[in-house]
Coordinates of C-alpha atoms in Angstrom, one line a residue:
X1 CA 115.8 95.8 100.7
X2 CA 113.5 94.1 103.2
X3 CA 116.8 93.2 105.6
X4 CA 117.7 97.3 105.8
X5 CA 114.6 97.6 106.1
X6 CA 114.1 95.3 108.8
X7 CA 117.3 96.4 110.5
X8 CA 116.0 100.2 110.5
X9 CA 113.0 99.2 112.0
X10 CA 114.2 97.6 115.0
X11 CA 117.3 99.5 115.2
X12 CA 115.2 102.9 115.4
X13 CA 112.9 100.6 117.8
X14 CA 115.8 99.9 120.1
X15 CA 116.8 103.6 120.3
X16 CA 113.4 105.1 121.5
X17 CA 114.1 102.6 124.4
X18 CA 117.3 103.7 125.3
X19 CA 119.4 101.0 124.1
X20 CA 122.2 102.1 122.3
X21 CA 121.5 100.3 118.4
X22 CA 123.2 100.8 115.1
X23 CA 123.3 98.8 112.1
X24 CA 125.7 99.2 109.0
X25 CA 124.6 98.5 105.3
X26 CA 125.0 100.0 101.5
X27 CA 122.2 102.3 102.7
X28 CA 124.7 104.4 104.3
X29 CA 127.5 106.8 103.1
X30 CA 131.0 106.8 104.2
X31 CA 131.3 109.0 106.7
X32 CA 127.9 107.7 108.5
X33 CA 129.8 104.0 108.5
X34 CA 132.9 105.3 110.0
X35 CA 130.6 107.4 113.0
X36 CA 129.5 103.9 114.2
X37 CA 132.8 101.9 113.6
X38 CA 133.9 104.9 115.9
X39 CA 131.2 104.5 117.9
X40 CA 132.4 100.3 118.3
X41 CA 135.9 101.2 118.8
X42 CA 135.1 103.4 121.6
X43 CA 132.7 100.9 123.7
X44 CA 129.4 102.9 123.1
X45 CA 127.3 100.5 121.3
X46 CA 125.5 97.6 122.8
X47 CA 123.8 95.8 119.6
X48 CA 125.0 96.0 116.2
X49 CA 123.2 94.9 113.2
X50 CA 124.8 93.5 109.8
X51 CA 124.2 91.4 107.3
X52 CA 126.0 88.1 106.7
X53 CA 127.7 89.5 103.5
X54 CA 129.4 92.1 105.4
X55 CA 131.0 89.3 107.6
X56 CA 132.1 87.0 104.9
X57 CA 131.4 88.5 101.6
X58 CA 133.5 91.2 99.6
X59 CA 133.8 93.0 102.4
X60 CA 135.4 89.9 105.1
X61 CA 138.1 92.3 106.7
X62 CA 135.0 93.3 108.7
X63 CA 135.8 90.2 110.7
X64 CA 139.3 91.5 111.3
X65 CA 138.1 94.4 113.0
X66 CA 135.6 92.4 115.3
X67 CA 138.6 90.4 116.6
X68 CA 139.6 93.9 118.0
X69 CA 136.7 95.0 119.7
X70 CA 135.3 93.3 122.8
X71 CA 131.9 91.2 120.8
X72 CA 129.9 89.4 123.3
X73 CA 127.5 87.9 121.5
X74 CA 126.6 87.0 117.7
X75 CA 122.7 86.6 117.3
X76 CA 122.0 85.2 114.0
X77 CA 118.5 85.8 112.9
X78 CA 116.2 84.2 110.0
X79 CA 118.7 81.0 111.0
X80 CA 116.6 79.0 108.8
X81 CA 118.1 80.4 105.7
X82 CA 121.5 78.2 106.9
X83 CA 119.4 75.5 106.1
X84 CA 115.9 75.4 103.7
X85 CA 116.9 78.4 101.5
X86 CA 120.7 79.2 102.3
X87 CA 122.2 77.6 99.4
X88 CA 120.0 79.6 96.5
X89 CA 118.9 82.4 98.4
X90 CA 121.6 83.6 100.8
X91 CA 124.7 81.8 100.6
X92 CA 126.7 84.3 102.7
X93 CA 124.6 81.9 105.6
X94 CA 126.2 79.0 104.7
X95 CA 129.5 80.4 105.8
X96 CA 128.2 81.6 109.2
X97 CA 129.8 78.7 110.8
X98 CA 133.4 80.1 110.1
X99 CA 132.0 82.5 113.2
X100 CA 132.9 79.5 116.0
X101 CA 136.5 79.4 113.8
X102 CA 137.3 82.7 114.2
X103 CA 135.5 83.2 117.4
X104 CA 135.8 80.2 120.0
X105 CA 135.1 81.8 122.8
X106 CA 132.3 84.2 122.1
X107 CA 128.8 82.5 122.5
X108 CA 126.1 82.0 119.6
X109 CA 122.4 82.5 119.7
X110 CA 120.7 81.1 116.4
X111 CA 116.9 82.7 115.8
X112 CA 114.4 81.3 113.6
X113 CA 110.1 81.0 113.8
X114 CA 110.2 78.4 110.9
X115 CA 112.2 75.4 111.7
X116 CA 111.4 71.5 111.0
X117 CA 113.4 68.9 113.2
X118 CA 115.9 69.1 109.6
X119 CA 116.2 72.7 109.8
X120 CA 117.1 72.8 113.1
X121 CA 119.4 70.0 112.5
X122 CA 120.7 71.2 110.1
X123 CA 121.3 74.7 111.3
X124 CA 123.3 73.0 114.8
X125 CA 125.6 71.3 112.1
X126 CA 126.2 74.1 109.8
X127 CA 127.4 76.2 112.6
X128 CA 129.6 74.0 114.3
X129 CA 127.5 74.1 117.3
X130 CA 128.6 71.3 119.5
X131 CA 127.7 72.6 123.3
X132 CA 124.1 73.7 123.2
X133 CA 120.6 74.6 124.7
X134 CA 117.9 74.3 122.1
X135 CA 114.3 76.6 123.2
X136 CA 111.1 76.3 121.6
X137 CA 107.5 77.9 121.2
X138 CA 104.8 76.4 120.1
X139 CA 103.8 77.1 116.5
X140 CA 100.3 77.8 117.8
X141 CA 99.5 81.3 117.4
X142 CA 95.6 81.1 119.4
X143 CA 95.1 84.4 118.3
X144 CA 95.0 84.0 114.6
X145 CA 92.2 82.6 112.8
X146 CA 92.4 80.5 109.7
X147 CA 90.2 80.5 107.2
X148 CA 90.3 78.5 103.2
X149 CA 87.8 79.8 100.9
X150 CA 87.2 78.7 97.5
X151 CA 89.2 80.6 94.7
X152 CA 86.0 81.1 92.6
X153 CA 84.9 84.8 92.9
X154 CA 87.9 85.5 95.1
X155 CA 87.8 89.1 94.3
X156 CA 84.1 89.9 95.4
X157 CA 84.7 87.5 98.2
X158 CA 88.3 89.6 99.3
X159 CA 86.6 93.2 98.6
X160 CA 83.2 91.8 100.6
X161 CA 85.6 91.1 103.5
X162 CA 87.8 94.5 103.2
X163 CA 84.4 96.6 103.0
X164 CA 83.8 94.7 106.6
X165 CA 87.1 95.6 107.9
X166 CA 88.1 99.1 106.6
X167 CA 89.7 100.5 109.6
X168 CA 92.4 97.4 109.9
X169 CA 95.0 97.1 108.5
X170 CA 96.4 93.8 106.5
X171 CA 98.6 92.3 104.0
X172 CA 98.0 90.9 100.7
X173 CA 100.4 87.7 99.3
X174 CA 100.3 87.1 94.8
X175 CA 103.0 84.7 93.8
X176 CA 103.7 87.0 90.8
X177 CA 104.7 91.1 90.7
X178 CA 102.4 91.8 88.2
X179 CA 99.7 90.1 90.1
X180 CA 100.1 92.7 93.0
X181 CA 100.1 95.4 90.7
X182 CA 97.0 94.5 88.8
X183 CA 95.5 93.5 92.3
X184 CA 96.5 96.8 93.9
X185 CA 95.5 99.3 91.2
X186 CA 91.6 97.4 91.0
X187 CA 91.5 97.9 94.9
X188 CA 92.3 101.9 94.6
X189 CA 90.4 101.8 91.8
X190 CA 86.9 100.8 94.3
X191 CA 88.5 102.9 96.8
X192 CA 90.7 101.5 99.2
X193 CA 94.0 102.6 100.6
X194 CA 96.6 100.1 99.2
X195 CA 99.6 99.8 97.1
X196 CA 101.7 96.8 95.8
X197 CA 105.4 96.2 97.2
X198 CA 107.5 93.8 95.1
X199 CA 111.5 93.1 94.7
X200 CA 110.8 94.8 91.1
X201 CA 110.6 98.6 92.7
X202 CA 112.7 101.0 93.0
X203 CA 114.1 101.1 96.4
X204 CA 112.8 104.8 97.6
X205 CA 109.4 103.4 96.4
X206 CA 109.1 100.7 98.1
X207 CA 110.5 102.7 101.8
X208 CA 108.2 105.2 101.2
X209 CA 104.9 102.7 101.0
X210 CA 106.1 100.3 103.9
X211 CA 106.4 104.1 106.2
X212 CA 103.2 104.7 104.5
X213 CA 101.9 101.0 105.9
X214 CA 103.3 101.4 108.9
X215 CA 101.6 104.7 109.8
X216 CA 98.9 103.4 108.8
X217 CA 98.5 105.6 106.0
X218 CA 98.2 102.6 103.6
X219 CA 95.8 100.2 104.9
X220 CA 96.6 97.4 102.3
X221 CA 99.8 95.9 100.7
X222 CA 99.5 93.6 98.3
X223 CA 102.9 91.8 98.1
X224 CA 105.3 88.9 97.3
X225 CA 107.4 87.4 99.9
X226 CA 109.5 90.2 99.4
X227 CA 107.3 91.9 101.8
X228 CA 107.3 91.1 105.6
X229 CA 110.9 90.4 106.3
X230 CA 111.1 93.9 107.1
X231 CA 107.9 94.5 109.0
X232 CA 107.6 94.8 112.9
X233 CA 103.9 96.0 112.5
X234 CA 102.1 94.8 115.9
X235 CA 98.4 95.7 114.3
X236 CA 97.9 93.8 111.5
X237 CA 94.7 92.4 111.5
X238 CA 94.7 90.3 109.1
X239 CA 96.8 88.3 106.1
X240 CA 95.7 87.3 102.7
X241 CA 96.9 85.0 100.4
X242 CA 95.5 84.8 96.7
X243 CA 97.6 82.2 95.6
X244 CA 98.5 78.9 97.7
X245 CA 102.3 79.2 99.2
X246 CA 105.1 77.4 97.5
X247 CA 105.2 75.8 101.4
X248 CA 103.9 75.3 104.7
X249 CA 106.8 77.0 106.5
X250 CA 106.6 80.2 104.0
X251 CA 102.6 80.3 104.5
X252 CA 103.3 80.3 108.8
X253 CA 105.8 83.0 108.8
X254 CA 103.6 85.0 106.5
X255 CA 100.6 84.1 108.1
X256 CA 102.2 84.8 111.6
X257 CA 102.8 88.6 110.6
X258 CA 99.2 89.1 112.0
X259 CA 97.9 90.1 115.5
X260 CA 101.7 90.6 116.7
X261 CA 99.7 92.3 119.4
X262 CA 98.1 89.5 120.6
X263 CA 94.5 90.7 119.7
X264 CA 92.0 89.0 117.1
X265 CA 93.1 88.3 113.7
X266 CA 92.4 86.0 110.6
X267 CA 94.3 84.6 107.8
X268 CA 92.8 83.8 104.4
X269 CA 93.6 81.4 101.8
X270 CA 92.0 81.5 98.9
X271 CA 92.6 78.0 97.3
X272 CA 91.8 75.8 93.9
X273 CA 92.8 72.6 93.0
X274 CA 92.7 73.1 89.1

């Protein structure tokens, strides 16, 4: 859900630009999926956007059609899931390298904003990358400010800051669903505008609150990591987390869903050691 989400996103981003976008997924009916395989066939798509099990998974004839349209380009994004979580999470990524196989000629861009020197090597030999440029940011974000605050009396502490900041908009991590529920429903409860998102909804649920979020209609989302993959939301102000990250690289890409806009914005960890 957060990938079609995600693709929708920037897909619908793409078109208000003028750039001629279209992804294909189990969101879509029959007929819609054969208007943009049309659309491939006849040259009038510049960026398409699938997911990995489309290429290799049930559905791998896919990859027998791309050998008959002119593809110059495969972009594989979230490339860290090749590596740290590709195995358990995604294994469709695993198989990713089968695209210089089948492809030889056509060139390979690999995206990621979490990758160790491992990952990265990682991700090189999984694809079969052997003639290659490797770019990099830095992982400072100057924007974002961090801040750790005891977990003791965490809820007065988040609902003190919220009352301080109730025009932005932010995001609130739990490790567990029914700690965003139970988190959610006290916040409505004192009167602000959130809802929890979770892998446990049903799908039209969790579409409608994420348009809700991004509207701004929802000022609060308390989540798992289920939430943010799909979100291109350039004014969040500010991320919360009310349980510590099962890692560093998980807590930076969460963490780094703030101030996409380049304008003040603070992350909060709320930590214990019991």
């Amino acid at each position: 859900s957060p990938l079609i989400a995600l693709m929708k996103d920037q897909v619908d981003a793409l078109k208000v630009n003028g750039i001629a976008a279209e992804f294909l997924n189990s969101s879509q009916g029959y007929e819609e999926q054969q208007y943009i395989i049309r659309k491939l066939q006849n040259n009038q798509l510049k960026l398409l956007y699938v997911a990995p099990e489309r290429l290799f998974g049930s559905e791998a004839q896919f990859i027998s059609f791309l050998k008959n349209i002119q593809v110059s380009l495969f972009a594989i994004d979230e490339a860290h899931c090749i590596s740290q979580w590709g195995h358990d999470f995604r294994p469709e990524y695993l198989v990713l390298g089968q695209l210089k196989q089948e492809f030889p000629e056509v060139p390979i861009i690999a995206l990621t904003a979490t990758a160790d020197a491992i990952t990265k090597k990682d991700i090189l030999e999984k694809l079969h990358l052997t003639s290659y440029d490797i770019f990099e940011n830095s992982f400072n974000r100057p924007n974002i400010y961090y801040y750790v605050k005891p977990k003791s009396n965490s809820y007065d502490e988040l609902t003190t800051y919220l009352n301080k900041h109730k025009n932005d908009s932010g995001i609130i991590y739990c490790l567990s669903r029914s700690s965003t529920e139970n988190l959610a429903d006290k916040l409505k409860a004192d009167g602000f505008a959130a809802a929890a998102y979770h892998a446990g909804l049903e799908r039209n649920v969790k579409e409608e609150r994420q348009e809700k979020f991004l509207r701004d209609d929802i000022r609060i989302i308390v989540a798992t990591i289920a939430f943010g993959m799909g979100i291109d939301k350039s004014n969040v102000r500010f991320v919360v987390h009310m349980d510590l990250p099962k890692n560093i690289e998980g807590y930076y890409q969460e963490t780094g869903r703030a101030g996409r806009d380049g304008l003040h914005s603070e992350a909060i960890l709320f930590y214990s050691i019991a």
